[in-house]
mmCIF file of C-alpha atoms and ligand atoms in Angstrom:
data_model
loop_
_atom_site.group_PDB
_atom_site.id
_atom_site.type_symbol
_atom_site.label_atom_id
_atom_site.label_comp_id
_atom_site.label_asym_id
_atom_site.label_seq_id
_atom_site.Cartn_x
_atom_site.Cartn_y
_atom_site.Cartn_z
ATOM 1 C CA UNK A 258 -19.477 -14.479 31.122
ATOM 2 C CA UNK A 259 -17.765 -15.238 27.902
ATOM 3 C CA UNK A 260 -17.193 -11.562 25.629
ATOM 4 C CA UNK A 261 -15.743 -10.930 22.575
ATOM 5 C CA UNK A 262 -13.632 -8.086 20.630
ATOM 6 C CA UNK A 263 -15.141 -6.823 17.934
ATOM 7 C CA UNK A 264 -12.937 -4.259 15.489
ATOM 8 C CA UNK A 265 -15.308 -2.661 12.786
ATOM 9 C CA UNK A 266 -13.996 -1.932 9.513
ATOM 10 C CA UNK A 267 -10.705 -0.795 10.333
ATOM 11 C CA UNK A 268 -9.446 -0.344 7.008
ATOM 12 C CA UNK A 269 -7.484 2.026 4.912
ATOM 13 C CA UNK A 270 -9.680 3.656 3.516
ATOM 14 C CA UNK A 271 -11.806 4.776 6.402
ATOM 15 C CA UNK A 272 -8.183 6.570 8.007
ATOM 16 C CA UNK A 273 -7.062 9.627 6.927
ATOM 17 C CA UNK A 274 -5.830 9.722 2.937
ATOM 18 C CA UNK A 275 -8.458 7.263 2.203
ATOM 19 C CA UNK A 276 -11.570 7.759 0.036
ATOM 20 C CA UNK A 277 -13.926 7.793 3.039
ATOM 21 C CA UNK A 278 -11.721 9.031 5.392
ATOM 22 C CA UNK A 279 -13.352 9.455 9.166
ATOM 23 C CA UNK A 280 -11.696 12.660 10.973
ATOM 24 C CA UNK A 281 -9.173 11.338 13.179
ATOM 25 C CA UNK A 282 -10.084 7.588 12.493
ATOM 26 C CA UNK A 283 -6.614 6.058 12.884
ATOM 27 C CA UNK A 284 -6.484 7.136 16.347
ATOM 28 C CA UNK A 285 -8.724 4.060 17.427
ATOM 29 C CA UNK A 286 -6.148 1.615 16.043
ATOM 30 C CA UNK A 287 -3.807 2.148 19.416
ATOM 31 C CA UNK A 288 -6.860 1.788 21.092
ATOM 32 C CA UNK A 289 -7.457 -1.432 19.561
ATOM 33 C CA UNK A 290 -4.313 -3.050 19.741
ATOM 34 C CA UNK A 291 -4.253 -2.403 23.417
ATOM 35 C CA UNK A 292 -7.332 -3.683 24.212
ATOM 36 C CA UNK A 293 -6.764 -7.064 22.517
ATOM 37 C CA UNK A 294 -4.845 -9.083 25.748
ATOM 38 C CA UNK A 295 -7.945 -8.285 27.155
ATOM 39 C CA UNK A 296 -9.875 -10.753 25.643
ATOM 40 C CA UNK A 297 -10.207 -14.310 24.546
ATOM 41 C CA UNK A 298 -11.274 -13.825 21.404
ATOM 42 C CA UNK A 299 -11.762 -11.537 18.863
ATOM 43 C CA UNK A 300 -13.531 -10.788 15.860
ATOM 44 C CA UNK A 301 -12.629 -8.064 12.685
ATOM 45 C CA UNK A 302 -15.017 -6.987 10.120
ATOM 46 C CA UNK A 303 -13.993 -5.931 6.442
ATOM 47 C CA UNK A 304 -16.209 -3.868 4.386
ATOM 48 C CA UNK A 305 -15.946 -5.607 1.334
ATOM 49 C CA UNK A 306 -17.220 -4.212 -1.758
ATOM 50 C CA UNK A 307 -17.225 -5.029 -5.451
ATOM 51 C CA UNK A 308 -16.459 -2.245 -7.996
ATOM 52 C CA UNK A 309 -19.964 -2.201 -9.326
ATOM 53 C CA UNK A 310 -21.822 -1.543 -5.556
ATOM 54 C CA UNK A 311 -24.417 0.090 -5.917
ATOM 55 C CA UNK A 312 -23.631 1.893 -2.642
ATOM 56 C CA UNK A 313 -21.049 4.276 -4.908
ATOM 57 C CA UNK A 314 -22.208 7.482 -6.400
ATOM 58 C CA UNK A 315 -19.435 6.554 -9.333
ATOM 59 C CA UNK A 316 -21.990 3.486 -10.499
ATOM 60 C CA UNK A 317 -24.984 6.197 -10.523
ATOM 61 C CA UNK A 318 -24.819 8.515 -13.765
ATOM 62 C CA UNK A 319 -25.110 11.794 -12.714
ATOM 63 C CA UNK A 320 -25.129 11.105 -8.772
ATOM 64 C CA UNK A 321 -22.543 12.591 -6.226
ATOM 65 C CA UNK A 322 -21.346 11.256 -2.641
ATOM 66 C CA UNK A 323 -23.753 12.586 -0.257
ATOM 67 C CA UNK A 324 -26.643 12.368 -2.518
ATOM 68 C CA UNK A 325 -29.445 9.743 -1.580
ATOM 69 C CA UNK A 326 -31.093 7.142 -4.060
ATOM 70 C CA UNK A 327 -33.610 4.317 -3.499
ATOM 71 C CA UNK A 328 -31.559 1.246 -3.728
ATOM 72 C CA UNK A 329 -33.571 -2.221 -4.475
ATOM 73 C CA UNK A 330 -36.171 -0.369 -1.885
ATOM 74 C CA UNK A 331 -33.824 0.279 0.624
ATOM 75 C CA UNK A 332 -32.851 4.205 1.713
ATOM 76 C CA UNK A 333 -28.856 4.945 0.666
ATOM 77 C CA UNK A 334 -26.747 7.366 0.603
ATOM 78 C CA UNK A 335 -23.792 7.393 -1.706
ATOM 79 C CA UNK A 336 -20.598 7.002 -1.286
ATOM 80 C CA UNK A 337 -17.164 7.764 -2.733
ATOM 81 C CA UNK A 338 -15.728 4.354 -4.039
ATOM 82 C CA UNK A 339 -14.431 2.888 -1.395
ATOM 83 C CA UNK A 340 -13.085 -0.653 0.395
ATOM 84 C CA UNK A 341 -13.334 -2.297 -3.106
ATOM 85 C CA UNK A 342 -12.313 -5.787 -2.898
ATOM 86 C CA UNK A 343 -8.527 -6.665 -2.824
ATOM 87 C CA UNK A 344 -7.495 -2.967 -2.796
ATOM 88 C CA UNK A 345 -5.305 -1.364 -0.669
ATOM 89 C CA UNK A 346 -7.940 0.704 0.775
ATOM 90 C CA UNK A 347 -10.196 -1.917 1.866
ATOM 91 C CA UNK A 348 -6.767 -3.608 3.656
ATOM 92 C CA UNK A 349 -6.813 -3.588 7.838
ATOM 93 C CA UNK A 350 -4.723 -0.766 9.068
ATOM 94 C CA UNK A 351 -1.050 -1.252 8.613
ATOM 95 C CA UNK A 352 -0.431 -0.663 12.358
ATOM 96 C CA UNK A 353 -3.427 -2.972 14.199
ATOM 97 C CA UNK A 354 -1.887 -5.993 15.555
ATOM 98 C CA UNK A 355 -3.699 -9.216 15.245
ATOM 99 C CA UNK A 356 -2.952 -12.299 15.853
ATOM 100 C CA UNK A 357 -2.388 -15.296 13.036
ATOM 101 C CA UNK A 358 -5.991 -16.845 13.298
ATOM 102 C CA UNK A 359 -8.405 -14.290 13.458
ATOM 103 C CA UNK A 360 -11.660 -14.203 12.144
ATOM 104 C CA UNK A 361 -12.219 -12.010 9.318
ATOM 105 C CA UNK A 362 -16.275 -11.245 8.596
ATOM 106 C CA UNK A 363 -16.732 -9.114 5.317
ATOM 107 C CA UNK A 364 -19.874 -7.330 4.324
ATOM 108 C CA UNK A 365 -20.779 -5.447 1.525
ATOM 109 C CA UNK A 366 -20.310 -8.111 -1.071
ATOM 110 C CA UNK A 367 -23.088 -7.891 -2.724
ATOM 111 C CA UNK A 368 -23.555 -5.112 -5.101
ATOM 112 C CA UNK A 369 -27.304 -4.861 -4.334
ATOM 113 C CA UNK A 370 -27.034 -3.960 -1.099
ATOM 114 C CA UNK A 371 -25.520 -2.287 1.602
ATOM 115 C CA UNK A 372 -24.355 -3.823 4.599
ATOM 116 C CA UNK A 373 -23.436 -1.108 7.889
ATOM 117 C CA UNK A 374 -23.947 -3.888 10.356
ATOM 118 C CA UNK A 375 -21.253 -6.629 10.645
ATOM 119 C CA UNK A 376 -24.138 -9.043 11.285
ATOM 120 C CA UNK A 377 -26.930 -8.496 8.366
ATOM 121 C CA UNK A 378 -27.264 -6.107 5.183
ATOM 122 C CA UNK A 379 -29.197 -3.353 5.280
ATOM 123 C CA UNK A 380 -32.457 -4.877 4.949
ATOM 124 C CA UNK A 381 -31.969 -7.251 6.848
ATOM 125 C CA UNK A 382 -32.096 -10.563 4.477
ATOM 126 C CA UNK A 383 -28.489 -12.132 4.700
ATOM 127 C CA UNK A 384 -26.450 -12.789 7.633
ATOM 128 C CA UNK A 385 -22.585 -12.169 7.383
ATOM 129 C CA UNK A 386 -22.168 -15.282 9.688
ATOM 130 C CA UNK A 387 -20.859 -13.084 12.948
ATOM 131 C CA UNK A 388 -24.409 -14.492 14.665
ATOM 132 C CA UNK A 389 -23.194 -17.747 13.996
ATOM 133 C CA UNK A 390 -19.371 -17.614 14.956
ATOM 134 C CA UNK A 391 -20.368 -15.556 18.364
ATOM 135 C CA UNK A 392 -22.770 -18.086 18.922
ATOM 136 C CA UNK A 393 -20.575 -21.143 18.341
ATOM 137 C CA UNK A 394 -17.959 -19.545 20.428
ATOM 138 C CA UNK A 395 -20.373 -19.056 22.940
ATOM 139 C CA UNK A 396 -20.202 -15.301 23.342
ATOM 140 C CA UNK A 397 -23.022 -13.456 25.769
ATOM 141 C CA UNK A 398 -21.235 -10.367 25.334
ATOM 142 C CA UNK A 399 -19.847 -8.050 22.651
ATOM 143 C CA UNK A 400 -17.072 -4.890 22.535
ATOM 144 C CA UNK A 401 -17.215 -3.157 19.903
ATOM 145 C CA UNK A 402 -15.090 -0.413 18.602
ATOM 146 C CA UNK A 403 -14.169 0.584 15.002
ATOM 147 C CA UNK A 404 -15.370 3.105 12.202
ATOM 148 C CA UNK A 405 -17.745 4.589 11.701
ATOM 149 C CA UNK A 406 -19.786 5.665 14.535
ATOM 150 C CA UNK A 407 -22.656 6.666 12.922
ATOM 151 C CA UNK A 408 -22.755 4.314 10.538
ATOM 152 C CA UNK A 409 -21.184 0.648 10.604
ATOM 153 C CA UNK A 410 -20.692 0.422 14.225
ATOM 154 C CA UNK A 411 -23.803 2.032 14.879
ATOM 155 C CA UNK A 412 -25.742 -0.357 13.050
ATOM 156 C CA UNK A 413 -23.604 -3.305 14.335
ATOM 157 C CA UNK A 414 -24.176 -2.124 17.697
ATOM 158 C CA UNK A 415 -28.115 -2.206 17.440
ATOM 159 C CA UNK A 416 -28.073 -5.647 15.617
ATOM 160 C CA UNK A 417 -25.604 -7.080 18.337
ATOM 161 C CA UNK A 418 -28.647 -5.707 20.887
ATOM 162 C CA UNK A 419 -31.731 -6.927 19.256
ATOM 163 C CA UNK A 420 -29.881 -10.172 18.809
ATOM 164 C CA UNK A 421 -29.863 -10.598 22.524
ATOM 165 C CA UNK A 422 -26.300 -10.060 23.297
ATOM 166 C CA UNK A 423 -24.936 -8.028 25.974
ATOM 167 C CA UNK A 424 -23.304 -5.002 24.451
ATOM 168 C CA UNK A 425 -20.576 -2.402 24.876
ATOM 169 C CA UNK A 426 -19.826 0.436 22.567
ATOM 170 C CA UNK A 427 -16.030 1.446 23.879
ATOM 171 C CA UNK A 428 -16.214 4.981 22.902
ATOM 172 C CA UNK A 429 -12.539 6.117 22.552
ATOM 173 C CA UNK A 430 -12.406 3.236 20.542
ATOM 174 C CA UNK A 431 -14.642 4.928 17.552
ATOM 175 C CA UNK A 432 -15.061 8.104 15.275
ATOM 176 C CA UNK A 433 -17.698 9.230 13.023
ATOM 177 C CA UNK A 434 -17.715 10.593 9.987
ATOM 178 C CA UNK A 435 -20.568 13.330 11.497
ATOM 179 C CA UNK A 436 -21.837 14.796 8.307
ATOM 180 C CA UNK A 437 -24.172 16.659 10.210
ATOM 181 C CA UNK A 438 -22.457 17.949 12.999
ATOM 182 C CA UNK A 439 -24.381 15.832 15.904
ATOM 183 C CA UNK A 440 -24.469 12.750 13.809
ATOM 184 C CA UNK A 441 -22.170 10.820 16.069
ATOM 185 C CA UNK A 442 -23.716 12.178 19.219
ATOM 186 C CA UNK A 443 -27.306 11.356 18.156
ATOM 187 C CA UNK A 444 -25.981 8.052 17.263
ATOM 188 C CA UNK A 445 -24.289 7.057 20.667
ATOM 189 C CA UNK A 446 -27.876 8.650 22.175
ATOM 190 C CA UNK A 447 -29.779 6.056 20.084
ATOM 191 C CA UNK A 448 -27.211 3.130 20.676
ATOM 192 C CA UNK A 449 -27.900 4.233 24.879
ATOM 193 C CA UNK A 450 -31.793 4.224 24.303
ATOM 194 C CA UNK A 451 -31.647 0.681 22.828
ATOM 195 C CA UNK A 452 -29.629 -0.713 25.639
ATOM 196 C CA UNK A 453 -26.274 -0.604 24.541
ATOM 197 C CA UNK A 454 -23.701 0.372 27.721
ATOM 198 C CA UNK A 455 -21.228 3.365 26.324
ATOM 199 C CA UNK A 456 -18.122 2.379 28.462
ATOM 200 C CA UNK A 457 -14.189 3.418 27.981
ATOM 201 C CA UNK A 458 -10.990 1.416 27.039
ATOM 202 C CA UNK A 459 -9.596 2.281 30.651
ATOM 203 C CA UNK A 460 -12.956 1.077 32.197
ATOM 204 C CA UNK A 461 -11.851 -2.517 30.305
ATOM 205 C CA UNK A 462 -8.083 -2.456 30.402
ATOM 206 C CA UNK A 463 -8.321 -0.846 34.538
ATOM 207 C CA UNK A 464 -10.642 -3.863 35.444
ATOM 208 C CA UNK A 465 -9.309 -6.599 33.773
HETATM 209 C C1 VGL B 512 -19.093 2.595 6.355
HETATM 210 C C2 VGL B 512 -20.120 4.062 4.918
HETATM 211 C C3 VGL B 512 -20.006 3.163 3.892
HETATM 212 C C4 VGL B 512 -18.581 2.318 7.737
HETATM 213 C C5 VGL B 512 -18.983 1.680 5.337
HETATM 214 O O1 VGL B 512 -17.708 1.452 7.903
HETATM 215 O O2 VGL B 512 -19.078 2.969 8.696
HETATM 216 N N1 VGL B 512 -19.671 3.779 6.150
HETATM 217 N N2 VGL B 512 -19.428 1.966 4.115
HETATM 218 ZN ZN1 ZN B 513 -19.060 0.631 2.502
#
């Protein structure tokens, strides 16, 4: 059984004294770094935005963070600029370890369009290429862990199902950004219902 790491969107921005900071989001990046000589490869998505997405509430006159907008036909909500290509926010986390070749999967590049899931955009027309690179690597399984539950890894997490792969959500390994108070928990429910397995770093790190 071949598996893979995958670290979503563990950038500056996301940890607290960013723009879209997730409550206690940089305490996954420990859990990240020690769950790395666990496996044989990994994979890191970047959400990758250019200053004129339309997922920003700043490039909507009149429009606030929070508020929700019809975007090209697809549901959004607005966000605070964040992860805007080449900043410092949208750079990994200072303190997650990776090694020299790792592959780097951005999302969010085109100003269109959202993308939550590391694999396609919102509605589902593009592919990031993580389908591909799992594939050629010949992956059957996925770990994920990253920010933010109810959002990026969520929707990587269902993707990663319906595209046939075995897949973990490592829950110590995530935080949400829980705008409604049982967003995250109503997210991990939905992850279970679709068949993703809600496991723990120690489960990984105790059998392997
Ligand atoms: C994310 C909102 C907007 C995430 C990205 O990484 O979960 N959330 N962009
Ligand atoms: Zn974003």
């Amino acid at each position: 059984m071949t598996r893979a790491l995958v670290l979503i969107d563990l950038q500056n921005d996301f940890l607290p004294g960013g723009a879209l900071a997730v409550p206690e989001g940089d305490q996954v990046i420990a859990v990240a770094n020690q769950l790395q000589p666990h496996f044989q490869h990994l994979f890191v998505t970047q959400d990758w935005h250019p200053a004129d997405h339309g997922s920003f509430a700043a490039n909507h006159p009149g429009k606030r963070p929070g508020d929700r907008i019809d975007l090209g036909g697809v549901p959004q909500i607005l966000w605070p600029v964040h992860c805007v290509q080449d900043s410092p926010g949208a750079s990994l986390a200072a303190d997650l370890q990776l090694p020299e070749s790792v592959s780097i999967i951005r999302k969010g590049t085109d100003p269109t369009i959202d993308s939550y899931s590391g694999f396609f955009d919102n509605a589902r027309r593009q592919a990031t290429g993580l389908q591909a690179l799992l594939q050629a690597a010949g992956i059957r399984s996925v770990y994920l862990l990253g920010l933010a539950t109810d959002y990026c890894v969520q929707f990587t997490a269902l993707d990663a199902v319906s595209l046939g792969f075995d897949t973990y959500l490592i829950e110590d390994g995530c935080r949400g950004v829980n705008a409604q108070p049982t967003d995250v928990a109503d997210a991990i429910t939905a992850m279970r219902s679709e068949g993703v397995i809600i496991t723990h770093s120690s489960q990984i790190t105790a059998a392997s």
